CSV table of C-alpha atoms in Angstrom, one decimal:
chain,number,residue,atom,x,y,z
A,1,MET,CA,-91.4,213.7,45.6
A,2,PRO,CA,-92.4,212.1,42.3
A,3,THR,CA,-95.1,213.8,40.2
A,4,PHE,CA,-97.8,211.8,38.5
A,5,ARG,CA,-100.1,212.8,35.6
A,6,TYR,CA,-103.6,211.5,36.1
A,7,ARG,CA,-107.0,211.3,34.4
A,8,ALA,CA,-110.1,210.8,36.5
A,9,TYR,CA,-113.8,211.1,36.6
A,10,GLY,CA,-115.4,213.7,38.9
A,11,ILE,CA,-118.5,213.2,41.0
A,12,ARG,CA,-120.8,214.3,38.1
A,13,GLY,CA,-119.0,212.1,35.6
A,14,ASP,CA,-117.0,214.9,34.1
A,15,LEU,CA,-113.4,214.3,33.0
A,16,ALA,CA,-110.6,215.7,35.3
A,17,GLU,CA,-107.0,215.8,34.3
A,18,GLY,CA,-103.9,217.2,36.0
A,19,SER,CA,-100.8,216.4,38.0
A,20,ILE,CA,-100.3,215.4,41.7
A,21,GLU,CA,-97.3,214.8,43.9
A,22,ALA,CA,-97.2,211.6,45.9
A,23,ALA,CA,-94.7,209.0,47.2
A,24,SER,CA,-96.1,206.3,44.8
A,25,ALA,CA,-98.8,205.7,42.2
A,26,ASP,CA,-100.9,204.0,44.9
A,27,ALA,CA,-100.6,207.0,47.2
A,28,ALA,CA,-101.6,209.3,44.3
A,29,ASN,CA,-104.6,207.1,43.7
A,30,GLU,CA,-105.7,207.3,47.3
A,31,ALA,CA,-105.2,211.1,47.4
A,32,LEU,CA,-107.5,211.4,44.3
A,33,TRP,CA,-110.2,209.2,45.9
A,34,THR,CA,-110.2,211.5,49.0
A,35,GLN,CA,-110.8,214.4,46.7
A,36,GLY,CA,-113.9,212.8,45.2
A,37,LEU,CA,-112.2,211.7,42.0
A,38,THR,CA,-112.2,208.3,40.3
A,39,PRO,CA,-108.8,207.8,38.6
A,40,PHE,CA,-108.6,205.6,35.5
A,41,ALA,CA,-105.1,206.6,34.2
A,42,MET,CA,-102.0,207.3,36.1
A,43,ARG,CA,-98.4,207.7,34.9
A,44,SER,CA,-95.2,209.2,36.2
A,45,GLU,CA,-94.5,212.7,34.9
A,46,ASP,CA,-92.1,212.9,31.9
A,47,GLN,CA,-88.6,213.6,33.1
A,48,SER,CA,-87.4,215.3,30.0
A,49,ASN,CA,-87.7,218.8,31.5
A,50,LYS,CA,-85.9,217.9,34.7
A,51,PRO,CA,-82.1,218.6,35.2
A,52,TRP,CA,-80.0,215.6,34.3
A,53,TRP,CA,-79.0,215.0,37.9
A,54,ARG,CA,-82.6,214.6,39.0
A,55,ARG,CA,-83.5,212.1,36.3
A,56,ASP,CA,-83.9,208.4,36.9
A,57,ILE,CA,-81.1,206.3,35.3
A,58,THR,CA,-82.7,203.7,32.9
A,59,PHE,CA,-81.2,201.3,30.4
A,60,GLY,CA,-82.8,200.1,27.2
A,61,GLY,CA,-84.2,196.7,28.3
A,62,GLY,CA,-85.2,197.9,31.7
A,63,SER,CA,-87.0,200.9,30.2
A,64,LEU,CA,-89.1,198.7,27.9
A,65,ARG,CA,-90.0,196.5,30.8
A,66,ALA,CA,-91.1,199.5,32.9
A,67,GLU,CA,-93.1,200.9,30.0
A,68,LEU,CA,-94.8,197.5,29.5
A,69,ALA,CA,-95.6,197.3,33.3
A,70,SER,CA,-97.0,200.9,33.2
A,71,PHE,CA,-99.1,200.1,30.2
A,72,THR,CA,-100.4,196.9,31.7
A,73,ARG,CA,-101.4,198.5,35.0
A,74,GLU,CA,-103.0,201.4,33.2
A,75,PHE,CA,-104.9,199.1,30.8
A,76,ALA,CA,-106.1,197.0,33.8
A,77,THR,CA,-107.5,200.1,35.4
A,78,LEU,CA,-109.2,201.2,32.2
A,79,ASN,CA,-110.8,197.8,31.7
A,80,SER,CA,-112.0,197.7,35.3
A,81,ALA,CA,-113.8,201.1,34.6
A,82,GLU,CA,-115.6,199.3,31.7
A,83,ILE,CA,-114.2,201.6,29.1
A,84,PRO,CA,-114.5,200.2,25.6
A,85,LEU,CA,-111.3,198.6,24.2
A,86,ASP,CA,-110.7,201.2,21.5
A,87,ASP,CA,-111.2,204.1,23.9
A,88,ALA,CA,-108.9,202.4,26.4
A,89,LEU,CA,-106.2,202.0,23.7
A,90,ARG,CA,-106.7,205.7,22.7
A,91,ILE,CA,-106.2,206.8,26.4
A,92,ALA,CA,-103.2,204.4,26.8
A,93,CYS,CA,-101.7,205.9,23.6
A,94,ASP,CA,-102.0,209.4,24.9
A,95,GLN,CA,-100.5,208.4,28.2
A,96,ALA,CA,-97.6,206.4,26.8
A,97,GLY,CA,-94.3,207.4,28.3
A,98,SER,CA,-92.2,207.1,25.2
A,99,VAL,CA,-92.5,207.7,21.5
A,100,LYS,CA,-91.8,203.9,20.8
A,101,MET,CA,-94.6,202.8,23.2
A,102,ARG,CA,-97.0,205.5,21.8
A,103,ASP,CA,-96.3,204.2,18.2
A,104,ILE,CA,-96.9,200.5,19.2
A,105,VAL,CA,-100.1,201.3,21.1
A,106,GLY,CA,-101.3,203.4,18.1
A,107,LYS,CA,-100.7,200.4,15.8
A,108,LEU,CA,-102.6,198.1,18.2
A,109,LEU,CA,-105.5,200.5,18.1
A,110,VAL,CA,-105.5,200.4,14.2
A,111,ASP,CA,-105.4,196.6,14.2
A,112,VAL,CA,-108.3,196.4,16.7
A,113,LEU,CA,-110.4,198.8,14.8
A,114,ASN,CA,-109.8,196.6,11.7
A,115,GLY,CA,-111.3,193.7,13.5
A,116,ALA,CA,-108.2,191.9,15.0
A,117,ASN,CA,-108.1,190.6,18.5
A,118,LEU,CA,-105.9,192.4,20.9
A,119,SER,CA,-103.7,189.3,21.5
A,120,ALA,CA,-103.2,188.9,17.7
A,121,ALA,CA,-102.3,192.6,17.4
A,122,MET,CA,-99.8,192.3,20.3
A,123,GLU,CA,-98.2,189.2,18.7
A,124,LYS,CA,-96.8,191.4,15.9
A,125,TYR,CA,-94.5,193.2,18.4
A,126,PRO,CA,-92.5,190.5,20.2
A,127,GLU,CA,-89.9,193.0,21.3
A,128,MET,CA,-92.5,194.7,23.5
A,129,PHE,CA,-95.0,191.9,24.3
A,130,PRO,CA,-93.3,188.5,25.2
A,131,SER,CA,-95.0,185.2,24.2
A,132,ASP,CA,-96.2,184.4,27.7
A,133,TYR,CA,-97.8,187.9,27.9
A,134,VAL,CA,-99.6,187.4,24.6
A,135,SER,CA,-100.8,183.9,25.6
A,136,MET,CA,-102.3,185.2,28.8
A,137,VAL,CA,-104.1,188.0,27.0
A,138,ARG,CA,-105.5,185.5,24.6
A,139,ALA,CA,-106.7,183.4,27.5
A,140,GLY,CA,-108.4,186.5,28.9
A,141,GLU,CA,-110.2,187.1,25.6
A,142,ILE,CA,-111.4,183.5,25.4
A,143,GLY,CA,-112.7,183.5,28.9
A,144,GLY,CA,-113.9,187.1,29.1
A,145,THR,CA,-111.6,187.8,32.0
A,146,LEU,CA,-109.4,190.4,30.3
A,147,THR,CA,-109.4,192.8,33.3
A,148,GLN,CA,-108.3,190.1,35.7
A,149,ILE,CA,-105.6,188.9,33.3
A,150,PHE,CA,-104.2,192.4,33.0
A,151,GLU,CA,-104.2,192.8,36.8
A,152,GLU,CA,-102.3,189.6,37.2
A,153,LEU,CA,-99.8,190.5,34.4
A,154,ALA,CA,-99.2,193.8,36.1
A,155,GLU,CA,-98.3,192.1,39.4
A,156,VAL,CA,-96.1,189.6,37.5
A,157,LEU,CA,-94.2,192.4,35.7
A,158,ASP,CA,-93.9,194.4,38.9
A,159,ARG,CA,-92.2,191.5,40.6
A,160,ARG,CA,-89.9,190.9,37.6
A,161,ILE,CA,-88.8,194.6,37.6
A,162,GLU,CA,-88.2,194.4,41.3
A,163,VAL,CA,-86.0,191.3,41.0
A,164,ARG,CA,-84.1,192.8,38.1
A,165,ALA,CA,-83.6,196.1,40.0
A,166,LYS,CA,-82.1,194.1,42.9
A,167,VAL,CA,-79.8,192.3,40.6
A,168,GLU,CA,-78.6,195.5,38.9
A,169,SER,CA,-78.1,197.2,42.3
A,170,ALA,CA,-76.1,194.2,43.5
A,171,LEU,CA,-73.9,194.3,40.4
A,172,VAL,CA,-73.0,198.0,40.7
A,173,TYR,CA,-70.2,197.4,43.3
A,174,PRO,CA,-68.6,194.6,41.4
A,175,ALA,CA,-68.7,196.5,38.1
A,176,VAL,CA,-66.9,199.4,39.8
A,177,LEU,CA,-64.3,197.1,41.2
A,178,ILE,CA,-63.7,195.5,37.8
A,179,VAL,CA,-63.3,199.0,36.2
A,180,LEU,CA,-60.8,200.1,38.9
A,181,ALA,CA,-58.9,196.8,38.6
A,182,ILE,CA,-58.5,197.2,34.8
A,183,ALA,CA,-57.4,200.8,35.3
A,184,SER,CA,-54.8,199.7,37.9
A,185,LEU,CA,-53.5,196.9,35.6
A,186,GLY,CA,-53.2,199.4,32.8
A,187,ILE,CA,-51.3,201.9,35.0
A,188,VAL,CA,-48.9,199.3,36.3
A,189,ALA,CA,-48.3,197.6,32.9
A,190,GLY,CA,-48.1,201.0,31.0
A,191,SER,CA,-45.9,203.0,33.4
A,192,LEU,CA,-44.0,200.9,35.9
A,193,VAL,CA,-43.0,197.9,33.6
A,194,PRO,CA,-41.4,200.1,30.9
A,195,SER,CA,-39.3,201.9,33.7
A,196,ILE,CA,-38.1,198.7,35.3
A,197,ALA,CA,-37.3,196.4,32.2
A,198,PRO,CA,-34.4,198.5,30.8
A,199,ILE,CA,-32.5,198.2,34.1
A,200,PHE,CA,-32.2,194.4,33.7
A,201,ALA,CA,-31.3,194.8,30.0
A,202,GLN,CA,-28.4,197.1,30.9
A,203,SER,CA,-27.1,194.9,33.6
A,204,GLY,CA,-27.2,191.8,31.5
A,205,LYS,CA,-29.2,189.9,34.2
A,206,PRO,CA,-32.2,187.9,33.3
A,207,MET,CA,-35.6,189.4,34.2
A,208,PRO,CA,-37.9,187.6,36.6
A,209,ALA,CA,-40.5,185.4,34.8
A,210,GLY,CA,-43.4,187.6,35.8
A,211,LEU,CA,-41.8,190.7,34.5
A,212,ARG,CA,-40.8,189.0,31.2
A,213,PHE,CA,-44.5,188.0,30.7
A,214,LEU,CA,-45.7,191.6,31.3
A,215,VAL,CA,-43.1,193.0,28.9
A,216,ALA,CA,-44.1,190.4,26.2
A,217,VAL,CA,-47.8,191.4,26.7
A,218,GLN,CA,-47.0,195.1,26.5
A,219,SER,CA,-44.9,194.7,23.3
A,220,ARG,CA,-47.4,192.7,21.5
A,221,TRP,CA,-50.7,194.1,22.9
A,222,ALA,CA,-52.0,195.1,19.4
A,223,GLU,CA,-51.5,191.6,18.1
A,224,ILE,CA,-53.1,190.1,21.2
A,225,VAL,CA,-56.2,192.3,20.8
A,226,ALA,CA,-56.5,191.5,17.1
A,227,VAL,CA,-56.2,187.8,17.6
A,228,THR,CA,-58.6,187.9,20.5
A,229,GLY,CA,-61.1,189.9,18.4
A,230,ILE,CA,-60.8,187.4,15.5
A,231,ILE,CA,-61.3,184.4,17.8
A,232,GLY,CA,-64.2,186.1,19.4
A,233,ALA,CA,-65.9,186.9,16.1
A,234,LEU,CA,-65.3,183.3,14.8
A,235,ALA,CA,-66.7,181.9,18.0
A,236,PHE,CA,-69.7,184.1,17.9
A,237,GLY,CA,-70.4,183.3,14.3
A,238,GLY,CA,-70.0,179.6,14.9
A,239,ALA,CA,-72.3,179.7,17.9
A,240,PHE,CA,-74.9,181.6,15.9
A,241,ALA,CA,-74.8,179.1,13.0
A,242,ALA,CA,-74.9,176.1,15.4
A,243,LEU,CA,-77.9,177.4,17.3
A,244,ARG,CA,-79.9,177.6,14.1
A,245,ARG,CA,-79.7,173.8,13.9
A,246,PRO,CA,-82.6,172.3,16.0
A,247,ALA,CA,-80.5,169.3,17.2
A,248,ILE,CA,-77.6,171.4,18.5
A,249,ARG,CA,-79.9,173.9,20.2
A,250,LEU,CA,-81.8,171.0,21.8
A,251,GLY,CA,-78.6,169.6,23.2
A,252,LEU,CA,-77.5,173.0,24.5
A,253,ASP,CA,-80.8,173.7,26.2
A,254,GLN,CA,-80.6,170.3,27.8
A,255,ALA,CA,-77.1,171.0,29.0
A,256,LYS,CA,-78.2,174.4,30.4
A,257,LEU,CA,-80.7,172.7,32.7
A,258,LYS,CA,-77.9,170.5,34.2
A,259,ILE,CA,-75.8,173.5,35.2
A,260,PRO,CA,-75.7,173.8,39.0
A,261,VAL,CA,-77.8,176.6,40.4
A,262,PHE,CA,-78.2,178.3,37.0
A,263,GLY,CA,-80.1,175.4,35.5
A,264,THR,CA,-82.4,175.3,38.5
A,265,LEU,CA,-83.2,179.0,38.0
A,266,LEU,CA,-84.0,178.5,34.4
A,267,LEU,CA,-86.2,175.4,35.1
A,268,GLN,CA,-88.2,177.3,37.8
A,269,GLN,CA,-88.6,180.3,35.6
A,270,ASP,CA,-90.1,178.2,32.7
A,271,THR,CA,-92.2,176.1,35.0
A,272,ALA,CA,-93.7,179.3,36.6
A,273,ARG,CA,-94.6,180.7,33.2
A,274,LEU,CA,-96.1,177.4,32.1
A,275,ALA,CA,-98.1,177.0,35.3
A,276,ARG,CA,-99.4,180.6,35.3
A,277,THR,CA,-100.4,180.5,31.6
A,278,LEU,CA,-102.0,177.0,31.9
A,279,GLY,CA,-103.9,178.0,35.1
A,280,THR,CA,-105.2,181.1,33.4
A,281,LEU,CA,-106.4,179.2,30.4
A,282,LEU,CA,-108.1,176.5,32.5
A,283,LYS,CA,-109.8,179.2,34.7
A,284,SER,CA,-111.2,180.7,31.4
A,285,GLY,CA,-112.8,177.3,30.5
A,286,VAL,CA,-110.3,176.2,27.9
A,287,PRO,CA,-110.0,172.3,27.7
A,288,LEU,CA,-106.8,170.9,29.2
A,289,VAL,CA,-105.2,169.7,25.9
A,290,ALA,CA,-105.9,173.0,24.1
A,291,ALA,CA,-104.7,174.9,27.2
A,292,ALA,CA,-101.5,172.9,27.4
A,293,THR,CA,-100.8,173.3,23.7
A,294,SER,CA,-101.2,177.1,24.0
A,295,ALA,CA,-99.2,177.3,27.2
A,296,ARG,CA,-96.4,175.4,25.6
A,297,SER,CA,-95.5,178.5,23.6
A,298,VAL,CA,-94.2,180.3,26.7
A,299,ILE,CA,-91.4,177.8,27.3
A,300,SER,CA,-88.1,179.3,26.2
A,301,ASN,CA,-86.0,176.0,26.6
A,302,SER,CA,-86.4,173.8,23.5
A,303,HIS,CA,-85.6,170.6,25.5
A,304,LEU,CA,-88.3,171.4,28.0
A,305,ALA,CA,-90.7,172.3,25.3
A,306,ALA,CA,-90.2,169.0,23.6
A,307,GLY,CA,-91.0,167.2,26.9
A,308,ILE,CA,-94.2,169.3,27.1
A,309,ASP,CA,-95.1,168.0,23.6
A,310,GLY,CA,-94.7,164.5,24.9
A,311,ALA,CA,-96.8,165.2,27.9
A,312,ILE,CA,-99.6,166.7,25.7
A,313,GLU,CA,-99.6,163.4,23.7
A,314,SER,CA,-99.9,161.5,27.0
A,315,ILE,CA,-102.8,163.7,28.1
A,316,ARG,CA,-104.6,163.0,24.8
A,317,GLU,CA,-104.3,159.3,25.6
A,318,GLY,CA,-106.0,159.8,29.0
A,319,ALA,CA,-103.0,160.3,31.4
A,320,ALA,CA,-103.3,162.7,34.3
A,321,LEU,CA,-101.5,166.0,33.9
A,322,HIS,CA,-99.0,165.4,36.8
A,323,ARG,CA,-98.2,161.9,35.5
A,324,ALA,CA,-97.7,163.1,31.9
A,325,LEU,CA,-95.5,166.0,33.0
A,326,GLY,CA,-93.5,163.7,35.4
A,327,ALA,CA,-92.9,161.1,32.8
A,328,ASN,CA,-91.9,163.5,30.0
A,329,THR,CA,-90.3,166.5,31.6
A,330,GLY,CA,-87.9,167.3,34.5
A,331,LEU,CA,-90.2,169.8,36.2
A,332,PRO,CA,-89.5,170.4,39.9
A,333,GLU,CA,-90.9,167.8,42.2
A,334,LEU,CA,-92.7,170.4,44.3
A,335,ALA,CA,-94.6,171.6,41.2
A,336,LEU,CA,-95.6,168.0,40.3
A,337,ARG,CA,-96.9,167.3,43.8
A,338,MET,CA,-99.0,170.5,43.9
A,339,ILE,CA,-100.4,169.8,40.5
A,340,ALA,CA,-101.3,166.2,41.6
A,341,ILE,CA,-103.1,167.7,44.7
A,342,GLY,CA,-105.0,170.2,42.5
A,343,GLU,CA,-106.2,167.4,40.2
A,344,GLU,CA,-107.4,165.3,43.0
A,345,ALA,CA,-109.2,168.2,44.6
A,346,GLY,CA,-110.7,169.3,41.4
A,347,ARG,CA,-109.0,172.7,41.6
A,348,LEU,CA,-106.3,172.4,39.1
A,349,ASP,CA,-106.5,176.0,37.9
A,350,ARG,CA,-106.1,177.5,41.3
A,351,MET,CA,-103.2,175.1,42.2
A,352,LEU,CA,-101.4,176.0,39.0
A,353,MET,CA,-101.5,179.6,39.9
A,354,ARG,CA,-100.1,178.7,43.4
A,355,VAL,CA,-97.4,176.8,41.7
A,356,ALA,CA,-96.5,179.9,39.7
A,357,VAL,CA,-96.4,182.2,42.7
A,358,THR,CA,-94.4,179.7,44.8
A,359,LEU,CA,-91.7,179.2,42.1
A,360,GLU,CA,-91.5,182.9,41.3
A,361,ARG,CA,-90.8,183.6,45.0
A,362,GLN,CA,-88.2,180.8,45.2
A,363,THR,CA,-86.5,182.2,42.0
A,364,ALA,CA,-86.4,185.7,43.5
A,365,ARG,CA,-84.9,184.4,46.8
A,366,ARG,CA,-82.2,182.3,44.9
A,367,ILE,CA,-81.2,185.3,42.9
A,368,GLU,CA,-80.9,187.5,46.0
A,369,ARG,CA,-78.7,184.8,47.6
A,370,LEU,CA,-76.5,184.5,44.4
A,371,MET,CA,-76.1,188.3,44.3
A,372,THR,CA,-75.1,188.2,48.0
A,373,VAL,CA,-72.4,185.6,47.3
A,374,LEU,CA,-71.3,187.2,44.0
A,375,THR,CA,-70.1,190.5,45.4
A,376,PRO,CA,-67.5,189.1,47.9
A,377,SER,CA,-66.4,186.5,45.3
A,378,LEU,CA,-65.7,189.0,42.7
A,379,THR,CA,-63.9,191.3,45.2
A,380,LEU,CA,-61.7,188.4,46.3
A,381,ALA,CA,-60.9,187.5,42.7
A,382,ILE,CA,-60.0,191.0,41.7
A,383,ALA,CA,-57.9,191.4,44.9
A,384,VAL,CA,-55.9,188.3,43.9
A,385,LEU,CA,-55.5,189.5,40.3
A,386,VAL,CA,-54.3,193.0,41.3
A,387,GLY,CA,-52.2,191.7,44.3
A,388,GLY,CA,-50.5,189.2,42.0
A,389,LEU,CA,-49.5,191.9,39.5
A,390,LEU,CA,-48.2,194.1,42.3
A,391,MET,CA,-46.2,191.3,43.8
A,392,THR,CA,-44.6,190.7,40.4
A,393,VAL,CA,-43.6,194.4,40.2
A,394,MET,CA,-42.4,194.4,43.7
A,395,ASN,CA,-40.2,191.3,43.1
A,396,ALA,CA,-38.7,193.1,40.1
A,397,ILE,CA,-38.0,196.2,42.2
A,398,LEU,CA,-36.4,194.0,44.9
A,399,SER,CA,-34.3,192.4,42.2
A,400,ILE,CA,-33.1,195.8,41.1
A,401,ASN,CA,-31.9,196.5,44.6
A,402,ASP,CA,-29.9,193.3,44.5
A,403,LEU,CA,-28.4,194.4,41.2
A,404,THR,CA,-27.3,197.8,42.7
A,405,GLN,CA,-25.7,196.1,45.7
A,406,GLN,CA,-23.7,193.8,43.3
């Protein structure tokens, strides 16, 4: 059972600190409440002292996301306990799960003590705090709803981690198949082909076309690897240089949105981020034009961002939000209809939050369906590849039998 390190206030207001075993962080919180403690910090116990076979497997990007989610949840708890911002950062720094996170939170504390806003301090570390995250924190600072913002961010990050975990789990089986297929191809091409090819050379009979291809690949594999590496490096360098040009990047981002399925996922993701950030800013009392201008920064697609710029200009001229977005962007029809209803009912901020939740759930479901289809598709493709190679070798072996009979 996981072990959690906690900090809590006792009945008399004294500080309590220790470890507790529970199935989850929520279960640990409930157990502490039953003991008369009020927890304000909770994190999973460091796994460095555990045997390697009992540790959780994590990767770089996923680890950063998990650390950000943990920091956000803990910071929301500290804010709800009305702990001052600098004290909350000190506690979060002490409870950070990695040296990198502890260093970043420590720098946030220094910037805040020097008079900077929390959002401005976070903006210096884009590798840890994404632009939409910083925008929502800034909205919470403007509207005085920082605690609520961190609670919403924690829920969003938890959902993103859950979706990513499902995708990674679904890709494990295809990855194993690909590795085994490559190993099988290497064994066949490296051992069987060299044994069969000399027989045809000695008999003076032509080799089958498939076997000739395998022999050619085997004899020139170093050249093939070198040429492939050079072409890949040139392609990467050319793509990097091209993406630095705004016009080319704009065209590529526009093309991305037209890709079946994948383009829809990208559009839903950006629309959800826009709706959540814009709704949070409006809820905090920020005027629509200023809120839309700030929310525009969370859009990762440059083509869609350019459409948002056009929509902002239309709003300045007096157009309704749903009409401006519909005329200048290709946002999903469902989102535009819900925004129109929110404007007519005078509850635009609430409706925008519903748009965000709806699109996030749709995106998660689409990804799950894609992963369900991807596994058998990859399995079939690998089976065809390995089967084709084996058939080539078997045909060559059968040809050898014909030669012996002659």
